[in-house]
Coordinates of C-alpha atoms in Angstrom, one line a residue:
X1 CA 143.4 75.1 190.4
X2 CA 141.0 77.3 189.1
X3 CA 138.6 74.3 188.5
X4 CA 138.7 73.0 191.9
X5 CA 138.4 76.5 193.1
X6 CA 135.1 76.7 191.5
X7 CA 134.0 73.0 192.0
X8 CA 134.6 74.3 196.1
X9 CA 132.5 76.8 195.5
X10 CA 129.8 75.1 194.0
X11 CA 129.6 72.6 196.7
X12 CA 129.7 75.4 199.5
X13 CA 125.8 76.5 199.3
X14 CA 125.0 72.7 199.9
X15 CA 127.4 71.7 202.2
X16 CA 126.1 74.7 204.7
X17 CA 122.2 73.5 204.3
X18 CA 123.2 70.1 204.8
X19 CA 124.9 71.0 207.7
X20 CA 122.7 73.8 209.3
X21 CA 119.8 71.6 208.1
X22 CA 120.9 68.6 210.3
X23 CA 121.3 70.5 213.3
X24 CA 118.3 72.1 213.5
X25 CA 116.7 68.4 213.3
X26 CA 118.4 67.0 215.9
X27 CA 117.9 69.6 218.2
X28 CA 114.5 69.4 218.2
X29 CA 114.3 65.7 217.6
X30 CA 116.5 65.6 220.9
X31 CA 113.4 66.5 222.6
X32 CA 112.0 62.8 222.5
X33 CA 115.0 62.1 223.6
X34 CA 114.4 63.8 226.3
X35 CA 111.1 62.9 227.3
X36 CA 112.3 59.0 227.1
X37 CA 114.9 59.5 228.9
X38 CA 113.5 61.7 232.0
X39 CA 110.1 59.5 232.1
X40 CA 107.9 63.5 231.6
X41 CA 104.9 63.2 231.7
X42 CA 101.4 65.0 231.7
X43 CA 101.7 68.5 230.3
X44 CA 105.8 68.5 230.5
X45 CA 105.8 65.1 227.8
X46 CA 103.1 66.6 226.1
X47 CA 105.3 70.3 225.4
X48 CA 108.4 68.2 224.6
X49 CA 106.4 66.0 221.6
X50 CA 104.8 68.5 220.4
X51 CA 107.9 71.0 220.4
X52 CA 109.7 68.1 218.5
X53 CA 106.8 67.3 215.8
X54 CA 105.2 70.5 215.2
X55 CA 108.5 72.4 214.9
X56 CA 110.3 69.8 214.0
X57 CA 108.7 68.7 211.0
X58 CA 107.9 72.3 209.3
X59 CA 111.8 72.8 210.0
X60 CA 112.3 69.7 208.2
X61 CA 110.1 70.9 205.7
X62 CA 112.3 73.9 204.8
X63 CA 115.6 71.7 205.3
X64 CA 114.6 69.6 202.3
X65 CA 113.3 72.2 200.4
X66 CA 116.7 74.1 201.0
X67 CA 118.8 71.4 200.2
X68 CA 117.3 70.5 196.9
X69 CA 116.9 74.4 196.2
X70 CA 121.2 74.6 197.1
X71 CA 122.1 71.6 195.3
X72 CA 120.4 72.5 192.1
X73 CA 122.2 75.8 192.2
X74 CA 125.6 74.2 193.0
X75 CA 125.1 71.4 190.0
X76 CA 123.7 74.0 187.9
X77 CA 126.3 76.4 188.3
X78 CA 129.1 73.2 186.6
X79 CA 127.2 73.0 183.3
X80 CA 130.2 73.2 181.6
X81 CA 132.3 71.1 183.4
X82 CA 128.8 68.3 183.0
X83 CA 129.0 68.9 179.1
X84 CA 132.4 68.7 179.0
X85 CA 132.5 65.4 180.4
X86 CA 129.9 64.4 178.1
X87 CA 131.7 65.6 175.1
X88 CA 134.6 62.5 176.0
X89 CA 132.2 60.4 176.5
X90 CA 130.6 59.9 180.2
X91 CA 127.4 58.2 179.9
X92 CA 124.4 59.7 181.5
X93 CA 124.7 57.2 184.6
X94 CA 128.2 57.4 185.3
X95 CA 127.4 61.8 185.3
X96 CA 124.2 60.4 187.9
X97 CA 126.4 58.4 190.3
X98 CA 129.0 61.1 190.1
X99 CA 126.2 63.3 191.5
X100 CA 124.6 61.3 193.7
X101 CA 128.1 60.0 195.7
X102 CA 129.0 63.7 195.7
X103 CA 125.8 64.6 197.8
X104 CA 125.7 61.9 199.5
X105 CA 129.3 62.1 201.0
X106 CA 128.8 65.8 201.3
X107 CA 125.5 64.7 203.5
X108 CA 127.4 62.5 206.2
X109 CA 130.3 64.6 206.9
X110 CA 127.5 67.3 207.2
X111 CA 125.5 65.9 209.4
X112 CA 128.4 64.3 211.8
X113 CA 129.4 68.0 211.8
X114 CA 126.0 68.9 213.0
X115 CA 126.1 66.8 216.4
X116 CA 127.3 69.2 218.1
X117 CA 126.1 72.4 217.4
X118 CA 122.3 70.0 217.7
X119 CA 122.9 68.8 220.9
X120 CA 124.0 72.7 221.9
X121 CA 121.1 74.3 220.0
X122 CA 118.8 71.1 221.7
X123 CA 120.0 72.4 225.4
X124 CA 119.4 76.0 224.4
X125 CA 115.5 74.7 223.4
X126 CA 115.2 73.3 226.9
X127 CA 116.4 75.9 228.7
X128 CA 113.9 78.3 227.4
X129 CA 111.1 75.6 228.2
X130 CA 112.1 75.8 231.4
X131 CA 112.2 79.5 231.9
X132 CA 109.2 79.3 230.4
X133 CA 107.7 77.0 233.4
X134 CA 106.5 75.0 230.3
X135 CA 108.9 72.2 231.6
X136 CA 109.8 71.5 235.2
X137 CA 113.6 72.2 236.0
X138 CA 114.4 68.6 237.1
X139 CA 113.9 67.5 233.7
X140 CA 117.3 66.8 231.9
X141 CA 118.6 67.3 228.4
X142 CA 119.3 64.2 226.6
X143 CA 120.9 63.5 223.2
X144 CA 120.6 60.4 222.1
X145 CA 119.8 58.0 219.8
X146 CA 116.8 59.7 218.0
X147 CA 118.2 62.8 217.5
X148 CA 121.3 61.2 216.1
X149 CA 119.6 58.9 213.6
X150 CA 117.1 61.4 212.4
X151 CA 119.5 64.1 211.8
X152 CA 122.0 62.1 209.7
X153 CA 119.1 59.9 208.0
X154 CA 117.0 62.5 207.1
X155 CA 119.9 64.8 206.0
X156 CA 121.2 62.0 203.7
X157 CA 118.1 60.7 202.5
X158 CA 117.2 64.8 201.5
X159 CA 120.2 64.9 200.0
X160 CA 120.3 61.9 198.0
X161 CA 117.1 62.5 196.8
X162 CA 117.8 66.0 195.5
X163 CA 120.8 64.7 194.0
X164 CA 118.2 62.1 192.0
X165 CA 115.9 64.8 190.6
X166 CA 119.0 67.1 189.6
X167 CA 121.2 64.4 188.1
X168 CA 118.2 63.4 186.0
X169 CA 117.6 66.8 184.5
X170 CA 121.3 66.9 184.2
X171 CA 122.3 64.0 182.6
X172 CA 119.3 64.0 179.8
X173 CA 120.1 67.2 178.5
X174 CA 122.4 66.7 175.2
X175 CA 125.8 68.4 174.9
X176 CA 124.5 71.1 173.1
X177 CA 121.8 72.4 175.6
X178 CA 124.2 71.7 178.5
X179 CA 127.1 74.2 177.0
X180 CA 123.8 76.8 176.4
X181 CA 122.4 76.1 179.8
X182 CA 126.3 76.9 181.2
X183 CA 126.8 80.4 179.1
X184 CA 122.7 81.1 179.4
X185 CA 121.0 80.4 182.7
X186 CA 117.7 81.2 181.9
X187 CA 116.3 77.9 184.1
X188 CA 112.5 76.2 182.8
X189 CA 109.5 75.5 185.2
X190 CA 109.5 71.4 184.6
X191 CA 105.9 69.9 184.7
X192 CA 106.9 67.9 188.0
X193 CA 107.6 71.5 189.5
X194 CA 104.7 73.3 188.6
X195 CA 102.7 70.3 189.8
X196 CA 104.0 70.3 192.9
X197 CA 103.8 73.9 193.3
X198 CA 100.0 73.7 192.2
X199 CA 99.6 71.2 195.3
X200 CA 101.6 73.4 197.8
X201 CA 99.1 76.3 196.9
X202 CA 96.1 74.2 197.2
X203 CA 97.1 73.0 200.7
X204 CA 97.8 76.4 201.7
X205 CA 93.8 77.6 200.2
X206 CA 92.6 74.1 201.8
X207 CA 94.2 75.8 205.5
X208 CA 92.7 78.7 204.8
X209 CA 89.2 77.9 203.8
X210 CA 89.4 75.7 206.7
X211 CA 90.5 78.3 209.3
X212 CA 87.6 80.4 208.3
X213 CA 84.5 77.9 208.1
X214 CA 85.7 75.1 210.6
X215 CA 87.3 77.1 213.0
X216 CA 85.7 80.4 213.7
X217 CA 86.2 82.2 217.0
X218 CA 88.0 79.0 218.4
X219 CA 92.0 79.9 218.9
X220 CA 93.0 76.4 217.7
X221 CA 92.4 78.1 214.1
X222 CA 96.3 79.2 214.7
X223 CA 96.6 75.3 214.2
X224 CA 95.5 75.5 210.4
X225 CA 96.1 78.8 209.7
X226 CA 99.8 78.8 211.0
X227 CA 100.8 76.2 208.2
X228 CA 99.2 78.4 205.3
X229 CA 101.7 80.6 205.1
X230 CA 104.5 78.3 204.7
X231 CA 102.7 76.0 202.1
X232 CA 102.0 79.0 200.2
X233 CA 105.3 80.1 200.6
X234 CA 107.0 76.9 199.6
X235 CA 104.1 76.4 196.3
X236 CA 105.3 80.1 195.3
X237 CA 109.1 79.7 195.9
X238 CA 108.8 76.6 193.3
X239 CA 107.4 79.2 191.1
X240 CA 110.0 81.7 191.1
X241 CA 111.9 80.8 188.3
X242 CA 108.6 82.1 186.3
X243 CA 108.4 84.9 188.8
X244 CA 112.1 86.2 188.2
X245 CA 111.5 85.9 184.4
X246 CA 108.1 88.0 184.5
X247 CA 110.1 90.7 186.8
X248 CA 112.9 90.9 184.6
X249 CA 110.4 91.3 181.8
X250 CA 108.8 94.0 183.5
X251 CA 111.8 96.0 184.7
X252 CA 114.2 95.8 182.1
X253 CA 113.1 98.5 180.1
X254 CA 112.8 100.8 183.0
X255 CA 116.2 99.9 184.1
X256 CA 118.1 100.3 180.6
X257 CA 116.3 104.2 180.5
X258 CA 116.4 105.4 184.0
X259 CA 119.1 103.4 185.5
X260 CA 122.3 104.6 183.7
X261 CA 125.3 102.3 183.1
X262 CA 124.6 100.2 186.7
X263 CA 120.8 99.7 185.5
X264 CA 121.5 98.0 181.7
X265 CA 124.1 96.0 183.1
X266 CA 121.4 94.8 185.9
X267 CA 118.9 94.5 183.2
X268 CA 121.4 92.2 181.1
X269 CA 122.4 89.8 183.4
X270 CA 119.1 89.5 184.8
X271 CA 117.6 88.3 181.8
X272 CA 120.6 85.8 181.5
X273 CA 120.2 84.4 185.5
X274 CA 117.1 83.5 186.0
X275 CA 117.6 80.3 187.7
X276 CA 120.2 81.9 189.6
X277 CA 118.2 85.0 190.3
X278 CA 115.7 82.3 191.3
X279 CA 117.9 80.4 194.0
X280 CA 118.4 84.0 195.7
X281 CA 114.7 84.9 196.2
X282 CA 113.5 81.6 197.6
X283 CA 114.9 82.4 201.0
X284 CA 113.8 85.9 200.9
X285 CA 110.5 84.6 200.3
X286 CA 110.3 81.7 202.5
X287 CA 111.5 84.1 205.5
X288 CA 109.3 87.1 204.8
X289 CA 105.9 84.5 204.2
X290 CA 106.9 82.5 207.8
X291 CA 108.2 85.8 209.7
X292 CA 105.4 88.1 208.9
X293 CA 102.2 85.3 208.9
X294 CA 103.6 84.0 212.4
X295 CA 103.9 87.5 213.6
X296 CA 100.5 89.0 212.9
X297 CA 98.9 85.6 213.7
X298 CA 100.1 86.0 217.4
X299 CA 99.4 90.0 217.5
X300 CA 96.1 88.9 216.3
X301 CA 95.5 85.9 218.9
X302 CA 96.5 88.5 221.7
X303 CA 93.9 90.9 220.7
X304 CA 91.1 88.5 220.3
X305 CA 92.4 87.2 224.2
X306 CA 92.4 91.6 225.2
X307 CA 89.1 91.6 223.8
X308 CA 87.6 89.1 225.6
X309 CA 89.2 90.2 228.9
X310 CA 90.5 86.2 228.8
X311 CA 94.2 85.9 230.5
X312 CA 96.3 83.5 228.9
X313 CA 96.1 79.6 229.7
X314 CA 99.0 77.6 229.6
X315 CA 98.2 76.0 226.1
X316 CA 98.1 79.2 224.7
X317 CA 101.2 80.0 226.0
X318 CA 103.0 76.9 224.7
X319 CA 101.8 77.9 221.5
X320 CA 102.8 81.7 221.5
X321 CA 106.5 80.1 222.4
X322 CA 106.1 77.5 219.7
X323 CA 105.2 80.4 217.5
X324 CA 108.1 82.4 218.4
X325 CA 110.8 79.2 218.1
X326 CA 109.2 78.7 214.7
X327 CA 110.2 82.7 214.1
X328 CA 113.3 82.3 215.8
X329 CA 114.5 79.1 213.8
X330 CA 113.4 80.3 210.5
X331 CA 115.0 83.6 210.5
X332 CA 118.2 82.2 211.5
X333 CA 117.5 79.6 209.1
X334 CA 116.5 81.3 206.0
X335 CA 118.9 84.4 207.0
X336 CA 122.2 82.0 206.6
X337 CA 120.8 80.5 203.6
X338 CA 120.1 83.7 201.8
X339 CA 123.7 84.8 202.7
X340 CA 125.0 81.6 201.8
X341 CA 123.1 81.2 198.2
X342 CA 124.0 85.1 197.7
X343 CA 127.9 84.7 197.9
X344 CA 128.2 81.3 196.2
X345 CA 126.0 82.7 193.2
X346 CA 128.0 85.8 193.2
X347 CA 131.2 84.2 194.0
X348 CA 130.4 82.0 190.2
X349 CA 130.3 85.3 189.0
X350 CA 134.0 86.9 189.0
X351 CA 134.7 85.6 185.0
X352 CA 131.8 87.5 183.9
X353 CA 132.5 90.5 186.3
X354 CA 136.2 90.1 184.6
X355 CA 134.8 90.5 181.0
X356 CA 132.6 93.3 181.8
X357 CA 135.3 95.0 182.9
X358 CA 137.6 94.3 180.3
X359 CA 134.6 95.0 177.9
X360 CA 134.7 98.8 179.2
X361 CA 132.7 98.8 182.6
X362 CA 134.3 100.5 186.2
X363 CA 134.2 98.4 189.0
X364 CA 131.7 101.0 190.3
X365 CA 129.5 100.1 187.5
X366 CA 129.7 96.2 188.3
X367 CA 128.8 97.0 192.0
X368 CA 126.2 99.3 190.8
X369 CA 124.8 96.9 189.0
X370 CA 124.6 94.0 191.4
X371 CA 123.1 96.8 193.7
X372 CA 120.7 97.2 191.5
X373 CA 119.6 93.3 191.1
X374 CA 119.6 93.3 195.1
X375 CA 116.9 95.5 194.9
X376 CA 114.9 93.6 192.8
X377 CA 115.5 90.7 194.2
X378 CA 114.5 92.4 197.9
X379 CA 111.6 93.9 196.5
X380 CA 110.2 91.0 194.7
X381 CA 110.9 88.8 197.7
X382 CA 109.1 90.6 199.6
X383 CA 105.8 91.1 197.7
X384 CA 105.7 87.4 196.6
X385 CA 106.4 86.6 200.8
X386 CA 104.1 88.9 202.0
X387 CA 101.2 87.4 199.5
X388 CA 102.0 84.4 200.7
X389 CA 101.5 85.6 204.3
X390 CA 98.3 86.3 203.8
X391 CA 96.9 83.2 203.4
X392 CA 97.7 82.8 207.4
X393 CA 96.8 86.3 208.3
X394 CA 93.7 87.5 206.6
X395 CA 91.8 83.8 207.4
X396 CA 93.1 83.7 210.9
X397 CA 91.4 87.5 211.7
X398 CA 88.5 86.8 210.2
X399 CA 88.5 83.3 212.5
X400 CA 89.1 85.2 215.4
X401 CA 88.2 88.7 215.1
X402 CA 85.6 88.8 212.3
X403 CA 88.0 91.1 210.4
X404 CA 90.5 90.7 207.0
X405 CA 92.7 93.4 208.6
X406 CA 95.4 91.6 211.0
X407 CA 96.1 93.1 214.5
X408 CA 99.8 94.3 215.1
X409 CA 102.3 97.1 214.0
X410 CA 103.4 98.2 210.9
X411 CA 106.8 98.6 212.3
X412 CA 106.6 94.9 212.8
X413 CA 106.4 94.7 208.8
X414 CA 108.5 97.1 207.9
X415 CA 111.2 95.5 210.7
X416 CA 110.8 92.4 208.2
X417 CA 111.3 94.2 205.0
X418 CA 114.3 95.8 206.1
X419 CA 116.1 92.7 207.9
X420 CA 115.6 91.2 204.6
X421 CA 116.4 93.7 202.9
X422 CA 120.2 94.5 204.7
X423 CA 120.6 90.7 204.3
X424 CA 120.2 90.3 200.5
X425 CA 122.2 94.1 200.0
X426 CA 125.0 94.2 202.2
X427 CA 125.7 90.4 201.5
X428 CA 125.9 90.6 197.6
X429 CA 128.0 94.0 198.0
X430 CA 130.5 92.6 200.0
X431 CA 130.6 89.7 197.4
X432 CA 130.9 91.6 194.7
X433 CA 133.6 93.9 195.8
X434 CA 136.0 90.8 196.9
X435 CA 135.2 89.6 193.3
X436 CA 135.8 92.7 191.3
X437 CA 139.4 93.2 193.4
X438 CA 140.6 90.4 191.4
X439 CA 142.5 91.7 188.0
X440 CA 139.9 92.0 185.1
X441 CA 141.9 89.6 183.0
X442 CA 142.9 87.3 185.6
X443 CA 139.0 86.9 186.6
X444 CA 138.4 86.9 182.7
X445 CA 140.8 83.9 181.9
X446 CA 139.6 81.9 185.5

């Protein structure tokens, strides 16, 4: 029982991104759909495309990238149970296709799940384009066969393909680094990932460099400049691993003087999680980076229009509203993931919450602790986001207004910090304190 309990687990922090992930793709994929269907045209067919492309594709950007991010956790997190079963003698491709089925039939039933809440999401979309006047009212929602067949294809193919890259980590390791990979989670940057974080951060320079010589003064730099962020974001987030290690490097000692009991229990596990510790951040990154660039790039837009004494034309409309459904959908996005990463990582956490217990720690201590990690999870999150930010922000003013400085509020930042930060605190409280409820030495022996 306890086994499948934690096998359940495991395969929760997937399940969710495959899920979420789907909807969110056929929703906006539903609006070519929709422009088949209703024969728009001019402006109205033009909206709808570009509402299912632009959007679209950067949310099926972060889907992937969540999914693979999820399933490594969840695969990660049954070390044991992988060198266990190559201790009796599974062969590396029998652990692979074990992996691969599992992701894949977690990836249909996902996305079949997803219909629904995509074709109610995909309504919702239209519905603000018409309030909008960005689409006329006669124009009717339509779900059909492109939504459906790019929200379960791409969701399975993501998966699948995650399921390739983690099984073949998985399954080369020898028995003996598997069983110190399950009681040590330390995680390693492999030379595919730091390759293809390398060309993530190039892309986002590339946007940048391009913002500020190709498109200076024209508004259409918000084209190049929008992506920055979220290349940047993504290049970094492939990083963190190496990020979390450095941080845990640099606060430990700190902790272990200053922070009593809840602090050298922090710093300890810290430097024993890092992939884990790794897994929590990326969402915290990924939504501070998208939420903060997209947020200043618009207060700065607005300004340059104010400046000029320009009103705005109904391009620039559509692309403030595509600016603000790319906010919208990565904050709920990114906010259920973080949740979701934060309870299945702390919910594989009651044995060792057990032992430390039984090894002489409160329960107060434990939370403390995991407070403590919160923090500097929150806090590195948010630098490594907010760095990332500004390679949409700091081009796109000085595109637009000749300035580094972005236009906007610093409540509008600090509104971001602290969403994130409730998010990533209240959720691995309230995890923790169902976990430490459990008897030390039942939690101990489970």
């Amino acid at each position: 029982m306890s086994s499948l309990r934690k096998r359940t687990g495991a395969f929760v922090a997937s399940f969710l991104a495959m899920f979420l992930g789907s909807a969110i793709i056929m929703a906006f994929a539903s609006m070519l759909d929709t422009a088949e269907a209703s024969g728009a045209t001019g402006t109205a067919r033009e909206t709808l495309v570009t509402m299912a492309n632009v959007v679209g594709g950067w949310g099926l950007l972060l889907v992937v990238f969540a999914v693979t991010s999820t399933l490594t956790l969840s695969v990660r997190q049954r070390a044991a149970e992988m060198a266990l079963l190559k201790s009796v003698g599974a062969t590396p491709a029998q652990l692979g296709r074990m992996i691969v089925g599992e992701a894949a039939g977690l990836a249909v039933a996902a996305a079949l799940l997803g219909i629904v809440p995509g074709m109610l999401l995909g309504r919702a979309l239209l519905g603000m384009l018409h309030d909008t006047d960005q689409v006329p009212a006669d124009v009717g929602y339509t779900f059909g066969p492109i939504a459906v067949s790019m929200g379960i294809g791409i969701t399975v193919v993501s998966a699948v393909g995650a399921a390739l890259i983690t099984a073949r980590r998985t399954t080369r390791v020898r028995v003996t680094e598997s069983l110190a990979d399950a009681a040590v989670d330390t995680g390693g940057l492999s030379k595919k990932r730091i390759v293809f974080a390398v060309i993530f951060l190039l892309v986002a320079v590339q946007q940048a460099v391009i913002t500020v010589t190709v498109m200076e003064g024209d508004s259409m730099a918000m084209a190049t400049s929008g992506q920055a962020d979220i290349f940047a974001a993504i290049g970094l987030s492939l990083l963190a691993p190496a990020i979390m290690r450095r941080v845990t490097a640099l606060v430990a000692g700190p902790l272990r003087l200053l922070g009593g009991a809840a602090g050298g229990l922090a710093a300890d596990t810290m430097s024993r999680r890092t992939s884990a510790l790794a897994s929590a951040v990326t969402p915290v990154i990924l939504f501070v980076a998208t939420a903060v660039g997209t947020l200043f790039l618009q207060s700065t837009e607005n300004a340059a229009l104010d400046a000029a004494g320009l009103a705005k034309t109904s391009e620039q409309k559509n692309i403030e509203t595509l600016n603000f459904v790319v906010i919208g959908m990565v904050v709920l996005f990114t906010a259920i993931m973080l949740v979701n990463t934060l309870i299945a990582a702390t919910a594989h956490r009651r044995r060792e919450f057990g032992q430390t217990r039984l090894a002489g720690a409160t329960p107060g201590q434990v939370l403390g602790g995991v407070a403590v990690e919160s923090a500097v999870l929150t806090v590195t999150g948010v630098l490594v986001g907010t760095v990332a930010s500004v390679f949409t922000i700091v081009p796109f003013g000085l595109a637009r207004r000749d300035s580094a400085t972005p236009d906007g509020s610093v409540w509008t930042y600090l509104a971001v910090v602290a969403l994130a930060a409730v998010l990533t605190g209240a959720t691995a409280y309230a995890a923790t304190r169902k976990a430490v409820r459990v008897p030390a030495v039942e939690a101990a022996l489970n």
